[in-house]
Amino acid sequence: MKKTFTVNLNGIVFHIDEDAYQLLDSYLTNLRIHFSREEGSDEIMSDFEARISELLNERIRLGFNVITIEHVEEVIQRMGKPEELFAGEEKDAGSEFSAATETTSGASDRRFRKRLMRDPDDKMLGGVASGLAAYFGIDTTLLRLVMILLLIVSMTVPITIIYIVLWLVLPLARTATDRLMMRGEPVNLENIGRTVTDGFEKASDDMRAYIRTNATRTQLQKIADFIVSFFAAVLKVGAVLLGILLIPVCIFVLFILLIVVFALIVGGWSAVFSYLPWIDSDMYFVSEMPNYMAVWGSISGILLLGIPLMALLYRLFRRSLNLGPMAGAVKWILLLVWLASLVGVCAIGVWALKEYSGFYFETISQTLPALSSWFGQA
């Protein structure tokens, strides 16, 4: 029998046994000591805790109720140790210790995959182009020029819609961990510390060094930068105006969706109540549609409209309500449920189309008065 503790790590509560707690506390203390003299040490520790919380949460998703010392040791192995980082700075790469560290890092690299996100450090509008460039490993300016060319060729609308959708869907790389995942680099102790430190130095030392450099930019690079900057400014103004114009439209659409969902709920319950023994069993929900199909269609319609509506509201109010990101398993479940509801609505639509389609003829006979009555008596 072991003692267990309840710890809050990056906003997530874990139940952890005593041995694991002592090891994790010692590890975090060593990290604080190691990075205490670095600029942005608080942000570095925040990123470390976020990454450790993510790794421990993987254990919880696999069904473990309590974090054990084996789980913490696995996290430390994947993240790296401060003393290993010190040793790496003092020893040559050919040493036995460095080889072991490189092997561990290589194993972590093989398990790591890129994540498509928006890049806030090199954005001109929403960070979509820079995020795509970082993900695919291509030049950001070149990708922006291609997007501008497509914008001109496609007469604005399609590429603009695609950009706005990507802007809404792709998450922003806010932390050092996100930036490493965006570039496909392993999320370990050394890389997180380097990313945060580089972020603080970027606005000072790196920028001043770039300004003072003697390397001259070619005329083509200057023209490309001007074109990208000009279109970025135009798109920013257009995005603001479009947002102002779309606010009442979005509110109206949201209101209509709420009314439709409410109507489907009421109609579905009406169909359910029709199965009760004291209600006429011959009652139909819609014309000659059987009640079970009405219930099925109502539930499918509610889910078809309600899931995107819920996702939109969750995304809009997640930060204001201090809610955590939605788990990947929940996203997949909602997607499968939404696809099933789409199939249900389509099936009801096909049934209704077959049931009510056809030709309707009606013959109307009418006796017209004599022509003399139109012109009077001769």
Tab-separated table of C-alpha atoms in Angstrom:
chain	number	residue	atom	x	y	z
A	1	MET	CA	0.000	0.000	0.000
A	2	LYS	CA	1.386	3.391	-1.042
A	3	LYS	CA	0.466	6.960	-0.357
A	4	THR	CA	-0.942	8.923	-3.279
A	5	PHE	CA	-0.898	12.651	-3.885
A	6	THR	CA	-3.065	14.908	-5.995
A	7	VAL	CA	-1.006	17.328	-8.083
A	8	ASN	CA	-2.015	20.066	-10.508
A	9	LEU	CA	0.331	20.158	-13.484
A	10	ASN	CA	-0.419	22.764	-16.144
A	11	GLY	CA	-4.086	22.837	-15.148
A	12	ILE	CA	-4.552	19.047	-15.241
A	13	VAL	CA	-5.058	17.099	-12.013
A	14	PHE	CA	-3.135	13.839	-11.595
A	15	HIS	CA	-3.169	11.181	-8.884
A	16	ILE	CA	0.456	10.197	-8.323
A	17	ASP	CA	2.036	7.821	-5.828
A	18	GLU	CA	4.658	8.937	-3.312
A	19	ASP	CA	7.768	7.606	-5.100
A	20	ALA	CA	6.704	9.089	-8.425
A	21	TYR	CA	5.910	12.414	-6.760
A	22	GLN	CA	9.362	12.646	-5.169
A	23	LEU	CA	11.093	11.819	-8.455
A	24	LEU	CA	8.994	14.294	-10.441
A	25	ASP	CA	9.473	17.039	-7.844
A	26	SER	CA	13.235	16.458	-7.863
A	27	TYR	CA	13.282	16.562	-11.664
A	28	LEU	CA	11.375	19.850	-11.834
A	29	THR	CA	13.614	21.339	-9.122
A	30	ASN	CA	16.719	20.428	-11.126
A	31	LEU	CA	15.180	22.012	-14.202
A	32	ARG	CA	14.493	25.253	-12.324
A	33	ILE	CA	18.065	25.355	-11.040
A	34	HIS	CA	19.474	24.639	-14.484
A	35	PHE	CA	17.483	27.353	-16.266
A	36	SER	CA	17.321	29.888	-13.415
A	37	ARG	CA	19.917	32.137	-15.064
A	38	GLU	CA	18.375	31.918	-18.512
A	39	GLU	CA	16.243	34.743	-19.826
A	40	GLY	CA	12.602	33.671	-19.830
A	41	SER	CA	13.120	30.910	-17.251
A	42	ASP	CA	9.468	31.117	-16.173
A	43	GLU	CA	8.258	30.489	-19.707
A	44	ILE	CA	10.746	27.634	-20.087
A	45	MET	CA	9.407	25.953	-16.953
A	46	SER	CA	5.837	26.542	-18.083
A	47	ASP	CA	6.590	24.760	-21.366
A	48	PHE	CA	8.299	21.914	-19.534
A	49	GLU	CA	5.306	21.425	-17.254
A	50	ALA	CA	2.944	21.537	-20.243
A	51	ARG	CA	4.949	18.865	-22.062
A	52	ILE	CA	5.255	16.656	-18.956
A	53	SER	CA	1.523	17.027	-18.356
A	54	GLU	CA	0.842	15.960	-21.940
A	55	LEU	CA	3.043	12.866	-21.607
A	56	LEU	CA	1.502	11.858	-18.274
A	57	ASN	CA	-1.980	12.395	-19.669
A	58	GLU	CA	-1.186	9.783	-22.318
A	59	ARG	CA	-0.861	7.257	-19.481
A	60	ILE	CA	-4.253	8.287	-18.094
A	61	ARG	CA	-5.870	7.823	-21.504
A	62	LEU	CA	-4.481	4.285	-21.611
A	63	GLY	CA	-6.447	3.455	-18.461
A	64	PHE	CA	-3.961	4.098	-15.643
A	65	ASN	CA	-5.659	5.798	-12.709
A	66	VAL	CA	-2.479	6.576	-10.758
A	67	ILE	CA	0.855	7.812	-12.095
A	68	THR	CA	3.652	5.501	-10.960
A	69	ILE	CA	7.405	5.925	-10.797
A	70	GLU	CA	7.779	3.938	-14.037
A	71	HIS	CA	5.645	6.509	-15.848
A	72	VAL	CA	7.745	9.384	-14.488
A	73	GLU	CA	10.984	7.621	-15.452
A	74	GLU	CA	9.655	7.185	-18.988
A	75	VAL	CA	8.832	10.900	-19.164
A	76	ILE	CA	12.315	11.835	-17.925
A	77	GLN	CA	13.886	9.527	-20.487
A	78	ARG	CA	11.948	11.177	-23.293
A	79	MET	CA	12.538	14.717	-22.061
A	80	GLY	CA	16.178	14.382	-21.001
A	81	LYS	CA	17.979	15.328	-17.794
A	82	PRO	CA	19.674	18.631	-16.871
A	83	GLU	CA	22.921	16.842	-16.005
A	84	GLU	CA	22.932	15.279	-19.471
A	85	LEU	CA	22.667	18.735	-20.978
A	86	PHE	CA	25.633	19.939	-18.891
A	87	ALA	CA	27.635	16.879	-19.845
A	88	GLY	CA	26.792	17.424	-23.496
A	89	GLU	CA	28.250	20.927	-23.337
A	90	GLU	CA	31.496	19.724	-21.723
A	91	LYS	CA	32.178	16.447	-23.533
A	92	ASP	CA	32.901	15.678	-27.143
A	93	ALA	CA	30.267	14.127	-29.364
A	94	GLY	CA	32.329	10.927	-29.633
A	95	SER	CA	32.191	10.114	-25.938
A	96	GLU	CA	30.272	7.115	-24.691
A	97	PHE	CA	27.800	9.263	-22.764
A	98	SER	CA	27.043	11.443	-25.760
A	99	ALA	CA	26.474	8.353	-27.859
A	100	ALA	CA	23.947	7.056	-25.355
A	101	THR	CA	22.209	10.429	-25.245
A	102	GLU	CA	22.131	10.560	-29.025
A	103	THR	CA	20.594	7.085	-29.137
A	104	THR	CA	17.851	8.146	-26.734
A	105	SER	CA	17.258	11.316	-28.715
A	106	GLY	CA	17.167	9.346	-31.957
A	107	ALA	CA	14.527	7.020	-30.558
A	108	SER	CA	12.488	10.041	-29.562
A	109	ASP	CA	12.916	11.540	-33.037
A	110	ARG	CA	11.555	8.435	-34.710
A	111	ARG	CA	8.418	8.585	-32.602
A	112	PHE	CA	7.905	12.280	-33.167
A	113	ARG	CA	5.773	13.698	-35.934
A	114	LYS	CA	5.141	17.165	-37.240
A	115	ARG	CA	2.004	19.088	-36.473
A	116	LEU	CA	0.494	21.660	-38.807
A	117	MET	CA	0.042	24.958	-36.931
A	118	ARG	CA	0.101	28.713	-37.533
A	119	ASP	CA	3.431	30.430	-36.902
A	120	PRO	CA	3.066	33.623	-34.812
A	121	ASP	CA	6.747	34.559	-35.087
A	122	ASP	CA	6.747	35.106	-38.850
A	123	LYS	CA	3.177	36.068	-39.597
A	124	MET	CA	1.913	38.873	-41.802
A	125	LEU	CA	-1.794	38.139	-41.530
A	126	GLY	CA	-2.740	34.998	-39.650
A	127	GLY	CA	0.462	32.968	-39.725
A	128	VAL	CA	-1.001	30.383	-42.121
A	129	ALA	CA	1.647	30.727	-44.843
A	130	SER	CA	4.548	30.687	-42.386
A	131	GLY	CA	3.056	27.661	-40.622
A	132	LEU	CA	2.682	25.781	-43.906
A	133	ALA	CA	6.236	26.739	-44.859
A	134	ALA	CA	7.594	25.456	-41.539
A	135	TYR	CA	5.635	22.215	-41.866
A	136	PHE	CA	6.737	21.452	-45.435
A	137	GLY	CA	10.229	22.954	-45.037
A	138	ILE	CA	9.995	25.543	-47.829
A	139	ASP	CA	10.760	29.253	-48.031
A	140	THR	CA	8.040	31.426	-46.517
A	141	THR	CA	8.410	34.276	-49.025
A	142	LEU	CA	8.141	31.866	-51.957
A	143	LEU	CA	4.976	30.313	-50.543
A	144	ARG	CA	3.455	33.748	-49.981
A	145	LEU	CA	4.187	34.753	-53.581
A	146	VAL	CA	2.525	31.539	-54.801
A	147	MET	CA	-0.528	32.265	-52.646
A	148	ILE	CA	-0.720	35.829	-53.992
A	149	LEU	CA	-0.507	34.490	-57.560
A	150	LEU	CA	-3.300	32.014	-56.836
A	151	LEU	CA	-5.272	34.829	-55.258
A	152	ILE	CA	-5.066	36.841	-58.482
A	153	VAL	CA	-5.718	33.893	-60.809
A	154	SER	CA	-8.668	32.500	-58.845
A	155	MET	CA	-10.422	35.890	-58.699
A	156	THR	CA	-10.002	36.226	-54.928
A	157	VAL	CA	-12.902	34.164	-53.599
A	158	PRO	CA	-11.684	30.497	-53.524
A	159	ILE	CA	-8.188	31.102	-52.149
A	160	THR	CA	-9.562	33.623	-49.653
A	161	ILE	CA	-12.090	31.103	-48.351
A	162	ILE	CA	-9.376	28.432	-48.079
A	163	TYR	CA	-7.098	30.838	-46.199
A	164	ILE	CA	-9.859	31.873	-43.788
A	165	VAL	CA	-10.791	28.228	-43.152
A	166	LEU	CA	-7.148	27.358	-42.432
A	167	TRP	CA	-6.907	30.431	-40.212
A	168	LEU	CA	-9.884	29.217	-38.180
A	169	VAL	CA	-8.973	25.526	-38.123
A	170	LEU	CA	-5.207	25.544	-37.566
A	171	PRO	CA	-4.132	26.199	-33.962
A	172	LEU	CA	-1.588	28.896	-33.171
A	173	ALA	CA	1.869	27.756	-32.042
A	174	ARG	CA	1.866	29.676	-28.755
A	175	THR	CA	4.420	27.761	-26.704
A	176	ALA	CA	7.920	26.472	-27.341
A	177	THR	CA	6.520	22.938	-27.469
A	178	ASP	CA	4.089	23.964	-30.202
A	179	ARG	CA	6.892	25.564	-32.231
A	180	LEU	CA	9.006	22.425	-32.000
A	181	MET	CA	6.078	20.260	-33.074
A	182	MET	CA	5.397	22.634	-35.961
A	183	ARG	CA	8.972	22.289	-37.244
A	184	GLY	CA	9.151	18.557	-36.615
A	185	GLU	CA	11.854	18.782	-33.947
A	186	PRO	CA	11.887	16.464	-30.912
A	187	VAL	CA	10.256	17.950	-27.827
A	188	ASN	CA	12.964	17.482	-25.217
A	189	LEU	CA	14.714	19.493	-22.529
A	190	GLU	CA	17.444	20.942	-24.714
A	191	ASN	CA	15.194	21.984	-27.596
A	192	ILE	CA	12.541	23.597	-25.383
A	193	GLY	CA	15.166	25.639	-23.546
A	194	ARG	CA	16.817	26.651	-26.808
A	195	THR	CA	13.511	27.608	-28.442
A	196	VAL	CA	12.397	29.832	-25.567
A	197	THR	CA	15.826	31.450	-25.238
A	198	ASP	CA	16.015	32.073	-28.978
A	199	GLY	CA	12.566	33.621	-28.853
A	200	PHE	CA	13.695	36.200	-26.307
A	201	GLU	CA	16.897	36.953	-28.192
A	202	LYS	CA	15.210	37.200	-31.575
A	203	ALA	CA	13.850	40.698	-31.017
A	204	SER	CA	17.199	41.996	-29.734
A	205	ASP	CA	20.504	40.373	-30.652
A	206	ASP	CA	19.418	38.556	-33.815
A	207	MET	CA	17.520	41.539	-35.163
A	208	ARG	CA	20.360	43.980	-34.491
A	209	ALA	CA	22.830	41.600	-36.084
A	210	TYR	CA	20.615	41.371	-39.144
A	211	ILE	CA	20.317	45.145	-39.398
A	212	ARG	CA	24.062	45.701	-39.056
A	213	THR	CA	25.031	42.990	-41.491
A	214	ASN	CA	26.925	44.017	-44.617
A	215	ALA	CA	25.093	41.496	-46.807
A	216	THR	CA	22.940	43.343	-49.332
A	217	ARG	CA	19.585	42.040	-50.419
A	218	THR	CA	19.059	41.509	-54.122
A	219	GLN	CA	16.627	43.626	-56.072
A	220	LEU	CA	14.401	40.592	-56.616
A	221	GLN	CA	14.216	39.960	-52.860
A	222	LYS	CA	13.287	43.595	-52.238
A	223	ILE	CA	10.545	43.440	-54.870
A	224	ALA	CA	9.214	40.182	-53.415
A	225	ASP	CA	9.187	41.638	-49.894
A	226	PHE	CA	7.359	44.737	-51.116
A	227	ILE	CA	4.726	42.680	-52.962
A	228	VAL	CA	4.143	40.436	-49.957
A	229	SER	CA	3.950	43.393	-47.558
A	230	PHE	CA	1.550	45.279	-49.842
A	231	PHE	CA	-0.829	42.365	-50.264
A	232	ALA	CA	-0.603	41.578	-46.552
A	233	ALA	CA	-1.702	45.129	-45.730
A	234	VAL	CA	-4.550	44.931	-48.258
A	235	LEU	CA	-5.678	41.571	-46.890
A	236	LYS	CA	-5.577	42.855	-43.308
A	237	VAL	CA	-7.838	45.765	-44.209
A	238	GLY	CA	-10.088	43.452	-46.219
A	239	ALA	CA	-10.250	40.931	-43.375
A	240	VAL	CA	-11.281	43.632	-40.908
A	241	LEU	CA	-13.986	44.962	-43.239
A	242	LEU	CA	-15.186	41.451	-44.047
A	243	GLY	CA	-15.321	40.617	-40.353
A	244	ILE	CA	-17.397	43.719	-39.634
A	245	LEU	CA	-19.791	42.844	-42.455
A	246	LEU	CA	-20.064	39.191	-41.472
A	247	ILE	CA	-20.771	39.767	-37.775
A	248	PRO	CA	-24.538	40.403	-38.263
A	249	VAL	CA	-24.701	37.592	-40.835
A	250	CYS	CA	-23.059	35.143	-38.424
A	251	ILE	CA	-25.374	36.209	-35.612
A	252	PHE	CA	-28.399	35.704	-37.874
A	253	VAL	CA	-27.166	32.279	-39.052
A	254	LEU	CA	-26.469	31.259	-35.456
A	255	PHE	CA	-29.968	32.355	-34.457
A	256	ILE	CA	-31.520	30.360	-37.325
A	257	LEU	CA	-29.493	27.273	-36.381
A	258	LEU	CA	-30.684	27.522	-32.790
A	259	ILE	CA	-34.298	27.774	-33.968
A	260	VAL	CA	-33.876	24.775	-36.285
A	261	VAL	CA	-32.276	22.681	-33.530
A	262	PHE	CA	-35.065	23.663	-31.131
A	263	ALA	CA	-37.708	22.759	-33.737
A	264	LEU	CA	-36.066	19.387	-34.331
A	265	ILE	CA	-35.991	18.696	-30.598
A	266	VAL	CA	-39.682	19.568	-30.230
A	267	GLY	CA	-40.621	17.550	-33.305
A	268	GLY	CA	-38.571	14.572	-32.181
A	269	TRP	CA	-40.210	14.533	-28.759
A	270	SER	CA	-43.614	14.787	-30.427
A	271	ALA	CA	-42.820	11.687	-32.429
A	272	VAL	CA	-41.589	9.899	-29.304
A	273	PHE	CA	-44.757	10.813	-27.384
A	274	SER	CA	-46.847	9.376	-30.206
A	275	TYR	CA	-45.664	5.911	-29.157
A	276	LEU	CA	-47.310	6.263	-25.748
A	277	PRO	CA	-50.340	3.956	-25.339
A	278	TRP	CA	-52.836	6.702	-24.523
A	279	ILE	CA	-51.981	8.643	-27.688
A	280	ASP	CA	-53.391	7.728	-31.073
A	281	SER	CA	-50.939	5.274	-32.647
A	282	ASP	CA	-51.938	6.376	-36.139
A	283	MET	CA	-50.526	9.851	-35.626
A	284	TYR	CA	-47.716	10.650	-38.010
A	285	PHE	CA	-45.035	13.252	-37.550
A	286	VAL	CA	-44.803	14.482	-41.115
A	287	SER	CA	-47.641	13.578	-43.413
A	288	GLU	CA	-47.274	9.815	-43.898
A	289	MET	CA	-43.800	9.419	-42.400
A	290	PRO	CA	-43.708	6.659	-39.742
A	291	ASN	CA	-42.951	7.811	-36.236
A	292	TYR	CA	-39.727	5.812	-35.908
A	293	MET	CA	-38.352	7.541	-39.005
A	294	ALA	CA	-39.390	10.899	-37.605
A	295	VAL	CA	-37.482	10.179	-34.385
A	296	TRP	CA	-34.451	8.977	-36.332
A	297	GLY	CA	-34.528	12.013	-38.615
A	298	SER	CA	-34.947	14.442	-35.718
A	299	ILE	CA	-32.010	12.993	-33.790
A	300	SER	CA	-29.850	12.980	-36.922
A	301	GLY	CA	-30.776	16.582	-37.699
A	302	ILE	CA	-30.034	17.715	-34.142
A	303	LEU	CA	-26.602	16.079	-34.210
A	304	LEU	CA	-25.872	17.277	-37.750
A	305	LEU	CA	-26.427	20.915	-36.774
A	306	GLY	CA	-25.679	20.721	-33.066
A	307	ILE	CA	-22.156	19.270	-33.209
A	308	PRO	CA	-20.704	22.029	-35.463
A	309	LEU	CA	-22.609	24.605	-33.423
A	310	MET	CA	-21.196	23.205	-30.189
A	311	ALA	CA	-17.677	23.125	-31.670
A	312	LEU	CA	-18.005	26.759	-32.770
A	313	LEU	CA	-19.208	27.902	-29.350
A	314	TYR	CA	-16.459	25.884	-27.654
A	315	ARG	CA	-13.800	27.515	-29.824
A	316	LEU	CA	-15.180	31.015	-29.268
A	317	PHE	CA	-15.526	30.792	-25.482
A	318	ARG	CA	-12.773	28.294	-24.609
A	319	ARG	CA	-10.252	30.889	-23.495
A	320	SER	CA	-12.725	33.152	-21.727
A	321	LEU	CA	-14.038	30.165	-19.716
A	322	ASN	CA	-10.510	28.810	-19.156
A	323	LEU	CA	-11.325	25.460	-20.738
A	324	GLY	CA	-8.650	23.030	-21.815
A	325	PRO	CA	-8.213	21.773	-25.376
A	326	MET	CA	-10.595	19.063	-26.513
A	327	ALA	CA	-9.103	15.585	-26.320
A	328	GLY	CA	-8.281	13.855	-29.585
A	329	ALA	CA	-10.513	10.885	-28.775
A	330	VAL	CA	-13.462	13.218	-28.182
A	331	LYS	CA	-12.849	14.917	-31.535
A	332	TRP	CA	-12.851	11.587	-33.363
A	333	ILE	CA	-16.004	10.429	-31.585
A	334	LEU	CA	-17.808	13.667	-32.456
A	335	LEU	CA	-16.640	13.378	-36.069
A	336	LEU	CA	-17.934	9.806	-36.360
A	337	VAL	CA	-21.246	10.759	-34.736
A	338	TRP	CA	-21.568	13.721	-37.101
A	339	LEU	CA	-20.879	11.511	-40.140
A	340	ALA	CA	-23.457	9.002	-38.898
A	341	SER	CA	-26.011	11.784	-38.488
A	342	LEU	CA	-25.202	12.994	-42.003
A	343	VAL	CA	-25.898	9.504	-43.335
A	344	GLY	CA	-29.164	9.441	-41.373
A	345	VAL	CA	-30.337	12.778	-42.762
A	346	CYS	CA	-29.415	11.709	-46.302
A	347	ALA	CA	-31.329	8.441	-45.867
A	348	ILE	CA	-34.424	10.304	-44.670
A	349	GLY	CA	-34.075	12.689	-47.605
A	350	VAL	CA	-33.860	9.828	-50.113
A	351	TRP	CA	-36.931	8.183	-48.554
A	352	ALA	CA	-38.905	11.425	-48.697
A	353	LEU	CA	-37.826	12.012	-52.289
A	354	LYS	CA	-39.031	8.575	-53.350
A	355	GLU	CA	-42.219	8.794	-51.286
A	356	TYR	CA	-43.396	12.180	-52.453
A	357	SER	CA	-41.974	12.339	-55.972
A	358	GLY	CA	-44.280	11.825	-58.949
A	359	PHE	CA	-46.555	13.646	-61.340
A	360	TYR	CA	-49.804	15.270	-60.413
A	361	PHE	CA	-52.477	16.061	-62.959
A	362	GLU	CA	-55.734	17.879	-62.332
A	363	THR	CA	-58.381	18.596	-64.938
A	364	ILE	CA	-60.568	21.631	-64.353
A	365	SER	CA	-63.676	22.149	-66.486
A	366	GLN	CA	-65.188	25.591	-66.667
A	367	THR	CA	-68.025	26.918	-68.829
A	368	LEU	CA	-67.218	30.248	-70.406
A	369	PRO	CA	-69.990	32.747	-71.190
A	370	ALA	CA	-70.954	33.460	-74.783
A	371	LEU	CA	-68.892	35.996	-76.700
A	372	SER	CA	-71.909	38.269	-77.014
A	373	SER	CA	-71.844	38.869	-73.294
A	374	TRP	CA	-68.329	40.264	-73.613
A	375	PHE	CA	-69.186	42.864	-76.255
A	376	GLY	CA	-72.825	43.536	-75.409
A	377	GLN	CA	-75.783	43.269	-77.705
A	378	ALA	CA	-75.175	44.218	-81.329
